[in-house]
Short mmCIF file of C-alpha atoms in Angstrom, two decimals:
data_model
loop_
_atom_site.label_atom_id
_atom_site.label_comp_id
_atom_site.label_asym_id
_atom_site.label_seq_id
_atom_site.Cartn_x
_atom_site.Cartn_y
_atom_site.Cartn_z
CA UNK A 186 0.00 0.00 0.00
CA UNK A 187 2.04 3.07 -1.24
CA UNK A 188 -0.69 4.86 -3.92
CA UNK A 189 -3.87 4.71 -2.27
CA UNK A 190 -7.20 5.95 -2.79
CA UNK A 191 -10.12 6.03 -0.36
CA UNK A 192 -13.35 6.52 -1.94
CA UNK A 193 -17.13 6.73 -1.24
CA UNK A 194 -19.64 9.10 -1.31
CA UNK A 195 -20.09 12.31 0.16
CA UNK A 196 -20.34 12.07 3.75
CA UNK A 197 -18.60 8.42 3.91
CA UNK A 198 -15.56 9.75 5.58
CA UNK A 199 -13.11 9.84 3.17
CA UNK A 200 -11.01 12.50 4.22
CA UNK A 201 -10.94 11.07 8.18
CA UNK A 202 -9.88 7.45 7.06
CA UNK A 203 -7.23 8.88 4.55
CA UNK A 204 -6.04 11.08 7.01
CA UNK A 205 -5.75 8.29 9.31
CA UNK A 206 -4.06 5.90 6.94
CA UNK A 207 -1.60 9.11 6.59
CA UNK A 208 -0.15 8.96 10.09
CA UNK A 209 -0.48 5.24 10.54
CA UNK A 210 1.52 4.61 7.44
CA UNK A 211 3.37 7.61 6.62
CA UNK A 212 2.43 8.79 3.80
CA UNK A 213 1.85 12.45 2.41
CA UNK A 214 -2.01 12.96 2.26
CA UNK A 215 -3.99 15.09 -0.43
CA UNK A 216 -7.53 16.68 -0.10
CA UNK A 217 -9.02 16.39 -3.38
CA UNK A 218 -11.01 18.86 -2.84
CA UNK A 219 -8.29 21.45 -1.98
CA UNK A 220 -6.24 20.81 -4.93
CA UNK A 221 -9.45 21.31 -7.48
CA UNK A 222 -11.29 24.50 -5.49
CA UNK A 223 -8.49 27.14 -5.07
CA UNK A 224 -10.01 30.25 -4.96
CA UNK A 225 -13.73 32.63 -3.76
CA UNK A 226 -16.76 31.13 -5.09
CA UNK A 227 -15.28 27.72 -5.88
CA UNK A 228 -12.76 28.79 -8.88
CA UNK A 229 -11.40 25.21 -9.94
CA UNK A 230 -7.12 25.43 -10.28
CA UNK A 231 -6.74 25.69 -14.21
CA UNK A 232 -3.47 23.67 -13.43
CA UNK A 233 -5.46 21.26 -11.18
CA UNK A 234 -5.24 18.14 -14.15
CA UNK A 235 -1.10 18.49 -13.97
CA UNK A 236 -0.89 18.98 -10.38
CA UNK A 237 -2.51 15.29 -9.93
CA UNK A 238 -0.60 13.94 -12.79
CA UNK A 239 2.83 15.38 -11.09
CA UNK A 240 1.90 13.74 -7.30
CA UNK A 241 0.76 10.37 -9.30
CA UNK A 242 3.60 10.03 -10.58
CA UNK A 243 5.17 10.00 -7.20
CA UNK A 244 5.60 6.65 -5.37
CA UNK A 245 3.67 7.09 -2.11
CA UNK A 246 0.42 9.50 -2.04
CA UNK A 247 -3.03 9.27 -0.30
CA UNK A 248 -5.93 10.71 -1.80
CA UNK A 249 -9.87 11.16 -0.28
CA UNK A 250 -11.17 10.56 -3.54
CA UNK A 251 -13.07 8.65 -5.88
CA UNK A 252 -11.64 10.91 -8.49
CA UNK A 253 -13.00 14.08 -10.35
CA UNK A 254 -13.86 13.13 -13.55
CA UNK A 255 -10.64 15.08 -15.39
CA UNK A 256 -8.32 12.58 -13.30
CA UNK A 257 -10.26 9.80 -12.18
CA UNK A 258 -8.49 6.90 -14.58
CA UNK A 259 -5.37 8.65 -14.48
CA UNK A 260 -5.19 8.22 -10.09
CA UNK A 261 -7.17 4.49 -10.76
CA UNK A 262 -4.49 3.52 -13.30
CA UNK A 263 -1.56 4.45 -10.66
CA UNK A 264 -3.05 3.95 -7.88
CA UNK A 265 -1.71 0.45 -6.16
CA UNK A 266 -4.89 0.16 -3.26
CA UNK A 267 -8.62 1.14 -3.06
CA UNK A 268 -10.00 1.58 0.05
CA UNK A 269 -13.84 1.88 -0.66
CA UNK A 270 -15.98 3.35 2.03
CA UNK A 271 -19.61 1.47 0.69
CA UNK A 272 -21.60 3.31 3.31
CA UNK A 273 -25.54 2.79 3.53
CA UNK A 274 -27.12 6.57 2.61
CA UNK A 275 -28.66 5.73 6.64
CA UNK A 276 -25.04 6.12 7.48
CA UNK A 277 -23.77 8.96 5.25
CA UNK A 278 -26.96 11.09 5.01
CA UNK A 279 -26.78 12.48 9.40
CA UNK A 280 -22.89 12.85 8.63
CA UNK A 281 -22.92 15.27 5.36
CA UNK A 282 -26.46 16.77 7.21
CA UNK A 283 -24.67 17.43 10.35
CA UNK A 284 -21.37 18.66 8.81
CA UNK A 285 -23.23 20.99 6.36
CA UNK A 286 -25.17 21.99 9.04
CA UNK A 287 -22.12 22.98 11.36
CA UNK A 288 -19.79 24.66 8.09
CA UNK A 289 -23.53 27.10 7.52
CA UNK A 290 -24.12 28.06 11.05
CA UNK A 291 -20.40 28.88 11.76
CA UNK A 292 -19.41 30.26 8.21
CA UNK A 293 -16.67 27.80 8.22
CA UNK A 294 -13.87 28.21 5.71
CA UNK A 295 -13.47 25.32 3.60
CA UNK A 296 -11.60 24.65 0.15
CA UNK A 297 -10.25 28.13 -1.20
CA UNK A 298 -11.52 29.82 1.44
CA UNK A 299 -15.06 29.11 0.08
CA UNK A 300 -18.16 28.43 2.91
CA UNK A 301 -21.37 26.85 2.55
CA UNK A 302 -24.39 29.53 2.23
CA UNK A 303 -28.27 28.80 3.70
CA UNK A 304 -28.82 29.36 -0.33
CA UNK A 305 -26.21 26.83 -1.77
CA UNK A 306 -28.42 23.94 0.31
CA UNK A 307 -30.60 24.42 -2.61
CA UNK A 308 -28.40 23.52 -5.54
CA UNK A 309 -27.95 20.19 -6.88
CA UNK A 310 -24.64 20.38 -6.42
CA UNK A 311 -25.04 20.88 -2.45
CA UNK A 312 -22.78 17.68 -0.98
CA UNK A 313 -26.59 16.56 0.73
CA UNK A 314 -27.94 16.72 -2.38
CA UNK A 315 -25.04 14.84 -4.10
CA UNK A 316 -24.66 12.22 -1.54
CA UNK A 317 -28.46 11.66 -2.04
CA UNK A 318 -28.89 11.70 -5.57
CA UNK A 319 -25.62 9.93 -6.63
CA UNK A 320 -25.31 7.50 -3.92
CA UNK A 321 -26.21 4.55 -6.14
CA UNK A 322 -24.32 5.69 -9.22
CA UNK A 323 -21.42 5.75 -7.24
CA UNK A 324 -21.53 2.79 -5.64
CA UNK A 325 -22.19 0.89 -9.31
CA UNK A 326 -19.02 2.88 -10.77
CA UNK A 327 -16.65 2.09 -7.79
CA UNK A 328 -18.11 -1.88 -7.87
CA UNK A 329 -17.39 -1.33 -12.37
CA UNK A 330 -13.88 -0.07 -11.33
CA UNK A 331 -12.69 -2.31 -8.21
CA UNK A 332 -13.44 -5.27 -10.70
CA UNK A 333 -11.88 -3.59 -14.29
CA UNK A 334 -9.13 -5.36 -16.21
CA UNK A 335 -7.94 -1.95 -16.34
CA UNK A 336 -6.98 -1.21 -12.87
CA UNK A 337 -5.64 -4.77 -12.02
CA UNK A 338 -3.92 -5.25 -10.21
CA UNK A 339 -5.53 -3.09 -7.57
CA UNK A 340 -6.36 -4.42 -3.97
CA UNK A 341 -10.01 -2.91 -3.55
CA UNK A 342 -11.03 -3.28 0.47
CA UNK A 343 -14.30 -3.05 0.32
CA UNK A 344 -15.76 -1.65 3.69
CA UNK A 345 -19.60 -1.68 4.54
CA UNK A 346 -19.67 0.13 7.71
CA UNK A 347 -17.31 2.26 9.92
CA UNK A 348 -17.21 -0.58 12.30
CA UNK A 349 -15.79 -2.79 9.70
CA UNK A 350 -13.52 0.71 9.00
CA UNK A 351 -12.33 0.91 12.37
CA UNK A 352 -11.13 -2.64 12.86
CA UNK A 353 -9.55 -3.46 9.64
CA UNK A 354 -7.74 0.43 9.98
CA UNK A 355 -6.67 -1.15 13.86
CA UNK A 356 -5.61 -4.43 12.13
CA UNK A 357 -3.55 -2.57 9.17
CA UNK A 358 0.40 -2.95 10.01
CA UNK A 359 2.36 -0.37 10.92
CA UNK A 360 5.19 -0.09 8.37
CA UNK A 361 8.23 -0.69 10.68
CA UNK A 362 6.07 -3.63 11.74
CA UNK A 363 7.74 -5.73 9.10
#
């Protein structure tokens, strides 16, 4: 495990088990999210596509990402791991809710400085909305990847619940561990 990515939908907890995989095995982490919206009112890097490519192409990354579309086979073709967060929407939907809730009501600063607005809740693209909406379509296009000639060979861990997270991230060697 040098090139992972940990994907899901919104709300799964991407960013918390890749951030957790980080420190356990030492490996430099990267927010998706922070490397596509750079700037106010959720300007997308022009230079986002070659920024990926360039950390890729490095041996050992982390990423808290299925992929956005303009890289998504480029990290599944070099990635080595796929730690899939396959989350019930009973699960996912009081997380993004809850953390939505909290970045509105305390203007929190998030990717590019950006913050969730009472108004954005009602765009499609609002991550409740998206976890909602795409929550099956996701899981079919992870299940089409993990299983792709493409991507072999890929080690897919397929988690259904952040019990099943927690132990098998307890269980996962620490790399001095031999």
């Amino acid at each position: 495990m040098q090139r992972i990515l940990v994907a899901g939908i919104t709300g799964a907890g991407k960013t918390t088990m890749a951030q957790a995989l980080s420190a356990r095995l030492q490996l430099p982490f990267h927010g998706m999210d922070s490397l596509v919206f750079t700037g106010p009112d959720w300007t997308v890097d022009p230079g986002f596509r070659q920024q990926v490519a360039k950390i890729a192409d490095t041996p050992a990354w982390i990423f808290d990402s299925f992929g956005h579309p303009e890289v998504r086979d480029l990290l599944w073709t070099n990635a080595d791991t796929v730690v899939w967060l396959d989350y019930t929407r009973a699960v996912v939907m009081p997380r993004v809710l809850r953390r939505s809730l909290r970045r509105t009501l305390l203007r929190e600063r998030v990717f590019g400085g950006n913050v969730e607005t009472l108004s954005s809740w009602f765009g499609g693209d609002h991550p409740a909305w998206s976890s909602w909406t795409q929550h099956a379509a996701r899981r079919a296009e992870i299940n089409r990847r993990a299983t792709d000639p493409r991507f072999a060979p890929l080690d897919v861990v397929h988690l259904r619940s952040p019990r099943e997270a927690t132990a098998w991230l307890g269980g996962r060697p620490h790399p001095t561990a031999g």
